């Protein structure tokens, strides 16, 4: 098995720096001001979708030029919305600090025990007691469908292989470059295709999240017997022990609000000769309704910022796009 191995010096140095901030329980996600990628995310677009996801809430319209907080927008009247499922206080959700009295203030730009509130974008502003989205206005205040005030950390495993014909020869695209494929899942909530990622649990190391989410969504590990899970773990441990960071930072996610937003660490795990994942059957599970190997292409329409991550992967492998 041939697996791409890459660790940046900057990444290791930043982990050492962040140790002093008390966030090492969430090692990889607690790194701020670091991006191993040269990718420049676009102004958020999906975070300004007209209707907020899984609701009938209509956002206050925000023109492109009014997205930055530095732009004057006196007529801005965002809708205040936090889903009832979040207000019911599931274990992963914060209290509504605007209306509830809390014994201990939340440590924005820091850590509350195992809960990481450090942004990959650097320190964010806290206005009237709540964080302010560093990318600008979204048309909604509150937390929407997100549990945490401020950054909500996720991890996205981009698992790739070369597309091959029946003879095992790499398939070439119209641009003369070999075609990469990635494991893609169809989300159960909105039926959009996406990278099989998910939220980082409190105190969880990102590499563990990447492997767990891939197992749950692309291999249906939640329905496996203990013996099957053990076998899967053995097969995946080596493959997921190394990878190449593609992006770290803000995600243009439709769930974002002015006070809560998604951030992620996206990593590429490449099976160069298909000797690892070629032995494993894909099976949709958990939040996914379908799973398949999909060709990387500039025509893809994927959830959130996922197509931007894949473009970066294609560039790094000199693959067709």
Short mmCIF file of C-alpha atoms in Angstrom, two decimals:
data_model
loop_
_atom_site.label_atom_id
_atom_site.label_comp_id
_atom_site.label_asym_id
_atom_site.label_seq_id
_atom_site.Cartn_x
_atom_site.Cartn_y
_atom_site.Cartn_z
CA UNK A 1 0.00 0.00 0.00
CA UNK A 2 1.26 3.47 -0.93
CA UNK A 3 -0.10 6.35 1.12
CA UNK A 4 0.70 10.04 0.72
CA UNK A 5 2.55 11.29 3.83
CA UNK A 6 2.78 14.98 4.67
CA UNK A 7 3.20 16.95 7.87
CA UNK A 8 4.03 20.63 7.80
CA UNK A 9 6.68 22.15 10.02
CA UNK A 10 4.34 25.10 10.55
CA UNK A 11 1.61 22.73 11.78
CA UNK A 12 3.90 21.16 14.40
CA UNK A 13 5.20 24.55 15.52
CA UNK A 14 1.68 25.91 15.85
CA UNK A 15 0.64 22.93 17.98
CA UNK A 16 3.49 23.72 20.33
CA UNK A 17 2.46 27.38 20.52
CA UNK A 18 -1.18 26.59 21.19
CA UNK A 19 -0.27 24.28 24.07
CA UNK A 20 0.06 27.30 26.33
CA UNK A 21 -3.57 28.23 25.65
CA UNK A 22 -4.85 25.09 27.34
CA UNK A 23 -6.52 23.54 24.28
CA UNK A 24 -4.39 20.46 23.76
CA UNK A 25 -7.32 18.18 24.53
CA UNK A 26 -8.46 19.11 21.03
CA UNK A 27 -5.03 19.18 19.45
CA UNK A 28 -5.50 19.61 15.75
CA UNK A 29 -8.64 21.71 15.93
CA UNK A 30 -7.26 24.16 18.46
CA UNK A 31 -4.73 25.66 16.06
CA UNK A 32 -5.43 29.27 15.18
CA UNK A 33 -3.93 31.43 12.45
CA UNK A 34 -2.76 28.43 10.47
CA UNK A 35 -3.63 27.20 7.01
CA UNK A 36 -1.46 24.64 5.31
CA UNK A 37 -3.18 25.54 2.07
CA UNK A 38 -2.82 28.44 -0.30
CA UNK A 39 -6.54 28.16 -1.00
CA UNK A 40 -8.34 31.47 -0.63
CA UNK A 41 -11.99 30.87 0.31
CA UNK A 42 -14.52 33.03 -1.45
CA UNK A 43 -16.86 35.50 0.23
CA UNK A 44 -19.55 33.42 1.87
CA UNK A 45 -22.45 32.70 -0.46
CA UNK A 46 -24.18 29.60 0.89
CA UNK A 47 -24.14 31.23 4.33
CA UNK A 48 -26.57 33.78 2.87
CA UNK A 49 -29.06 31.32 1.34
CA UNK A 50 -32.58 32.79 1.27
CA UNK A 51 -34.23 30.18 3.52
CA UNK A 52 -32.31 28.95 6.54
CA UNK A 53 -31.84 25.13 6.46
CA UNK A 54 -34.51 22.90 8.01
CA UNK A 55 -36.76 25.87 8.73
CA UNK A 56 -39.10 28.39 7.16
CA UNK A 57 -36.92 31.26 8.37
CA UNK A 58 -36.14 33.80 5.65
CA UNK A 59 -32.81 35.57 6.03
CA UNK A 60 -32.48 39.32 5.89
CA UNK A 61 -30.98 39.92 2.40
CA UNK A 62 -27.32 40.96 2.46
CA UNK A 63 -25.78 42.28 -0.80
CA UNK A 64 -22.19 41.22 -1.56
CA UNK A 65 -20.83 44.67 -0.82
CA UNK A 66 -22.56 44.73 2.59
CA UNK A 67 -21.19 41.42 3.85
CA UNK A 68 -18.08 42.91 5.55
CA UNK A 69 -18.74 44.43 8.96
CA UNK A 70 -16.63 47.38 7.86
CA UNK A 71 -19.34 48.33 5.34
CA UNK A 72 -22.00 50.64 6.71
CA UNK A 73 -25.43 48.97 6.65
CA UNK A 74 -27.73 50.94 9.02
CA UNK A 75 -30.88 49.27 7.63
CA UNK A 76 -29.57 45.79 8.48
CA UNK A 77 -32.20 43.92 10.51
CA UNK A 78 -31.17 40.25 10.78
CA UNK A 79 -33.67 37.60 11.82
CA UNK A 80 -33.10 36.15 15.31
CA UNK A 81 -33.28 32.35 15.07
CA UNK A 82 -32.08 29.42 17.13
CA UNK A 83 -33.69 26.06 16.42
CA UNK A 84 -35.81 24.54 19.16
CA UNK A 85 -33.67 21.41 19.00
CA UNK A 86 -30.72 23.57 20.13
CA UNK A 87 -32.72 25.43 22.78
CA UNK A 88 -33.63 22.01 24.23
CA UNK A 89 -29.96 21.86 25.34
CA UNK A 90 -28.55 18.66 23.84
CA UNK A 91 -25.16 17.71 25.27
CA UNK A 92 -23.26 19.43 22.46
CA UNK A 93 -25.08 22.79 22.74
CA UNK A 94 -24.26 25.93 24.73
CA UNK A 95 -26.77 27.76 26.88
CA UNK A 96 -28.58 30.75 25.40
CA UNK A 97 -26.27 33.26 27.06
CA UNK A 98 -28.38 36.20 25.85
CA UNK A 99 -31.39 35.15 27.92
CA UNK A 100 -30.05 32.70 30.52
CA UNK A 101 -27.82 33.38 33.47
CA UNK A 102 -24.73 31.16 33.42
CA UNK A 103 -22.51 30.52 36.43
CA UNK A 104 -19.28 30.66 34.42
CA UNK A 105 -18.88 32.91 31.35
CA UNK A 106 -17.92 31.11 28.14
CA UNK A 107 -14.23 31.43 27.26
CA UNK A 108 -14.44 32.86 23.76
CA UNK A 109 -11.14 32.75 21.83
CA UNK A 110 -10.01 30.14 24.36
CA UNK A 111 -11.12 26.81 25.80
CA UNK A 112 -13.78 25.74 28.28
CA UNK A 113 -12.26 22.53 29.54
CA UNK A 114 -12.41 20.23 26.51
CA UNK A 115 -14.57 22.59 24.44
CA UNK A 116 -12.45 24.42 21.90
CA UNK A 117 -13.62 27.97 21.14
CA UNK A 118 -10.44 28.99 19.31
CA UNK A 119 -10.99 29.97 15.68
CA UNK A 120 -8.65 28.89 12.89
CA UNK A 121 -9.14 32.45 11.58
CA UNK A 122 -7.55 34.08 14.62
CA UNK A 123 -9.26 36.01 17.41
CA UNK A 124 -12.84 36.99 16.62
CA UNK A 125 -14.75 39.93 18.05
CA UNK A 126 -17.26 39.51 20.86
CA UNK A 127 -20.00 42.13 20.57
CA UNK A 128 -22.71 42.53 23.23
CA UNK A 129 -21.55 39.31 24.85
CA UNK A 130 -21.69 37.07 21.76
CA UNK A 131 -19.13 36.24 19.04
CA UNK A 132 -19.32 37.97 15.67
CA UNK A 133 -18.83 36.01 12.46
CA UNK A 134 -15.35 36.94 11.15
CA UNK A 135 -16.52 36.64 7.54
CA UNK A 136 -19.32 39.16 7.88
CA UNK A 137 -23.09 39.39 7.85
CA UNK A 138 -25.35 36.40 7.12
CA UNK A 139 -28.85 37.82 7.64
CA UNK A 140 -29.47 35.75 10.80
CA UNK A 141 -28.41 36.21 14.43
CA UNK A 142 -28.51 33.55 17.14
CA UNK A 143 -27.17 30.03 16.52
CA UNK A 144 -29.60 28.60 13.98
CA UNK A 145 -28.95 24.84 13.85
CA UNK A 146 -25.47 25.10 15.40
CA UNK A 147 -24.81 24.14 19.00
CA UNK A 148 -21.90 26.41 19.88
CA UNK A 149 -21.61 30.17 19.95
CA UNK A 150 -18.69 31.14 17.73
CA UNK A 151 -16.75 28.44 15.86
CA UNK A 152 -18.26 24.96 15.54
CA UNK A 153 -15.40 22.63 14.63
CA UNK A 154 -15.67 19.86 12.06
CA UNK A 155 -13.30 17.54 10.19
CA UNK A 156 -13.56 16.43 6.55
CA UNK A 157 -11.70 13.34 5.27
CA UNK A 158 -11.11 13.53 1.51
CA UNK A 159 -10.36 9.92 0.52
CA UNK A 160 -9.07 9.63 -3.05
CA UNK A 161 -7.86 7.11 -5.62
CA UNK A 162 -7.07 7.18 -9.34
CA UNK A 163 -9.92 6.21 -11.66
CA UNK A 164 -8.95 3.06 -13.57
CA UNK A 165 -10.41 1.06 -16.46
CA UNK A 166 -11.00 -2.69 -16.42
CA UNK A 167 -7.37 -3.33 -17.29
CA UNK A 168 -6.17 -1.26 -14.33
CA UNK A 169 -4.91 1.63 -16.46
CA UNK A 170 -5.51 5.17 -15.17
CA UNK A 171 -8.34 6.96 -16.99
CA UNK A 172 -7.42 10.32 -18.51
CA UNK A 173 -9.74 13.33 -18.71
CA UNK A 174 -10.33 15.75 -21.59
CA UNK A 175 -7.47 17.91 -20.32
CA UNK A 176 -5.00 15.03 -20.67
CA UNK A 177 -4.60 14.55 -16.92
CA UNK A 178 -5.49 11.45 -14.91
CA UNK A 179 -8.88 11.53 -13.18
CA UNK A 180 -9.08 11.35 -9.38
CA UNK A 181 -12.07 9.90 -7.58
CA UNK A 182 -13.16 10.61 -4.01
CA UNK A 183 -15.55 8.95 -1.58
CA UNK A 184 -18.74 11.03 -1.66
CA UNK A 185 -21.89 10.68 0.45
CA UNK A 186 -25.39 11.99 -0.10
CA UNK A 187 -26.62 13.79 3.01
CA UNK A 188 -29.88 12.57 4.47
CA UNK A 189 -31.03 16.04 5.61
CA UNK A 190 -30.90 17.89 2.27
CA UNK A 191 -29.96 15.18 -0.27
CA UNK A 192 -26.85 17.10 -1.32
CA UNK A 193 -23.62 15.26 -2.10
CA UNK A 194 -20.72 15.97 0.23
CA UNK A 195 -17.44 14.84 1.74
CA UNK A 196 -18.22 12.39 4.60
CA UNK A 197 -17.24 14.70 7.46
CA UNK A 198 -18.71 15.63 10.80
CA UNK A 199 -18.39 17.49 14.07
CA UNK A 200 -15.36 17.16 16.34
CA UNK A 201 -16.50 15.93 19.75
CA UNK A 202 -15.30 17.80 22.84
CA UNK A 203 -11.76 16.70 23.64
CA UNK A 204 -11.47 14.65 20.46
CA UNK A 205 -8.33 14.77 18.30
CA UNK A 206 -9.12 15.66 14.69
CA UNK A 207 -7.48 12.54 13.27
CA UNK A 208 -9.87 10.44 15.38
CA UNK A 209 -12.84 12.45 14.05
CA UNK A 210 -11.73 11.92 10.46
CA UNK A 211 -11.54 8.15 10.85
CA UNK A 212 -14.75 7.93 12.90
CA UNK A 213 -16.84 10.00 10.51
CA UNK A 214 -15.58 8.09 7.48
CA UNK A 215 -16.44 4.82 9.16
CA UNK A 216 -19.91 5.96 10.22
CA UNK A 217 -20.98 7.63 6.98
CA UNK A 218 -19.13 5.72 4.24
CA UNK A 219 -18.82 2.25 5.80
CA UNK A 220 -21.90 2.20 8.07
CA UNK A 221 -19.80 1.21 11.07
CA UNK A 222 -22.66 1.97 13.48
CA UNK A 223 -24.46 -1.13 12.20
CA UNK A 224 -21.42 -3.41 12.35
CA UNK A 225 -20.88 -6.12 14.91
CA UNK A 226 -17.98 -5.71 17.34
CA UNK A 227 -15.97 -8.22 15.32
CA UNK A 228 -16.66 -6.35 12.07
CA UNK A 229 -15.73 -3.03 13.67
CA UNK A 230 -12.46 -4.45 14.96
CA UNK A 231 -11.57 -5.74 11.49
CA UNK A 232 -12.44 -2.38 9.92
CA UNK A 233 -10.32 -0.49 12.46
CA UNK A 234 -7.31 -2.65 11.64
CA UNK A 235 -7.76 -2.02 7.91
CA UNK A 236 -8.20 1.73 8.30
CA UNK A 237 -5.75 2.55 11.09
CA UNK A 238 -2.66 2.59 8.88
CA UNK A 239 -4.43 4.39 6.06
CA UNK A 240 -5.70 7.17 8.33
CA UNK A 241 -2.51 7.48 10.35
CA UNK A 242 -1.08 9.87 7.79
CA UNK A 243 -2.56 12.41 5.44
CA UNK A 244 -2.13 15.75 3.81
CA UNK A 245 -3.85 18.82 5.18
CA UNK A 246 -5.79 20.60 2.45
CA UNK A 247 -7.56 23.37 4.34
CA UNK A 248 -8.10 24.75 7.82
CA UNK A 249 -10.54 27.57 8.48
CA UNK A 250 -13.99 29.02 7.89
CA UNK A 251 -16.58 27.06 5.88
CA UNK A 252 -19.22 28.67 3.68
CA UNK A 253 -22.00 26.64 5.30
CA UNK A 254 -25.75 27.39 4.99
CA UNK A 255 -26.13 26.90 8.77
CA UNK A 256 -23.86 29.85 9.60
CA UNK A 257 -25.21 32.89 11.38
CA UNK A 258 -23.77 36.18 12.57
CA UNK A 259 -22.94 34.55 15.92
CA UNK A 260 -22.20 30.89 15.09
CA UNK A 261 -20.31 29.41 12.17
CA UNK A 262 -18.66 26.26 10.86
CA UNK A 263 -14.91 25.76 10.64
CA UNK A 264 -13.10 22.63 9.50
CA UNK A 265 -9.84 20.81 8.98
CA UNK A 266 -9.93 19.00 5.63
CA UNK A 267 -7.33 16.30 5.03
CA UNK A 268 -6.58 14.19 1.96
CA UNK A 269 -5.94 10.48 2.38
CA UNK A 270 -4.82 9.11 -0.96
CA UNK A 271 -4.81 5.43 -1.91
CA UNK A 272 -2.26 5.63 -4.73
CA UNK A 273 -2.53 2.06 -5.99
CA UNK A 274 -6.03 1.20 -4.64
CA UNK A 275 -4.50 -1.47 -2.43
CA UNK A 276 -6.25 -0.34 0.75
CA UNK A 277 -9.78 0.90 0.09
CA UNK A 278 -10.09 -1.41 -2.90
CA UNK A 279 -10.62 -4.18 -0.36
CA UNK A 280 -13.38 -2.36 1.53
CA UNK A 281 -17.02 -2.16 0.48
CA UNK A 282 -18.61 1.28 0.77
CA UNK A 283 -21.93 1.35 2.61
CA UNK A 284 -23.88 4.49 3.51
CA UNK A 285 -24.73 4.95 7.18
CA UNK A 286 -25.57 7.44 9.95
CA UNK A 287 -26.36 10.82 8.30
CA UNK A 288 -25.70 9.53 4.75
CA UNK A 289 -28.31 7.95 2.49
CA UNK A 290 -25.95 7.03 -0.37
CA UNK A 291 -22.21 6.66 -0.90
CA UNK A 292 -20.08 6.22 -4.01
CA UNK A 293 -16.74 6.94 -5.65
CA UNK A 294 -17.20 10.18 -7.62
CA UNK A 295 -14.91 11.79 -10.20
CA UNK A 296 -13.29 15.09 -9.23
CA UNK A 297 -14.59 17.72 -11.63
CA UNK A 298 -15.12 21.45 -11.85
CA UNK A 299 -18.80 20.77 -12.61
CA UNK A 300 -19.52 19.25 -9.21
CA UNK A 301 -22.26 20.84 -7.09
CA UNK A 302 -21.49 19.90 -3.49
CA UNK A 303 -22.47 20.93 0.02
CA UNK A 304 -20.87 23.99 1.65
CA UNK A 305 -17.25 24.70 0.57
CA UNK A 306 -16.47 21.09 -0.36
CA UNK A 307 -15.87 21.73 -4.05
CA UNK A 308 -13.16 24.25 -3.12
CA UNK A 309 -11.38 21.61 -1.04
CA UNK A 310 -11.49 19.17 -3.96
CA UNK A 311 -10.05 21.73 -6.36
CA UNK A 312 -7.07 22.07 -4.04
CA UNK A 313 -6.68 18.27 -3.94
CA UNK A 314 -6.78 18.09 -7.75
CA UNK A 315 -4.06 20.75 -7.98
CA UNK A 316 -1.81 18.95 -5.52
CA UNK A 317 -2.09 15.66 -7.41
CA UNK A 318 -1.90 17.35 -10.85
CA UNK A 319 -5.19 15.64 -11.60
CA UNK A 320 -7.89 16.40 -14.14
CA UNK A 321 -10.41 19.09 -13.20
#
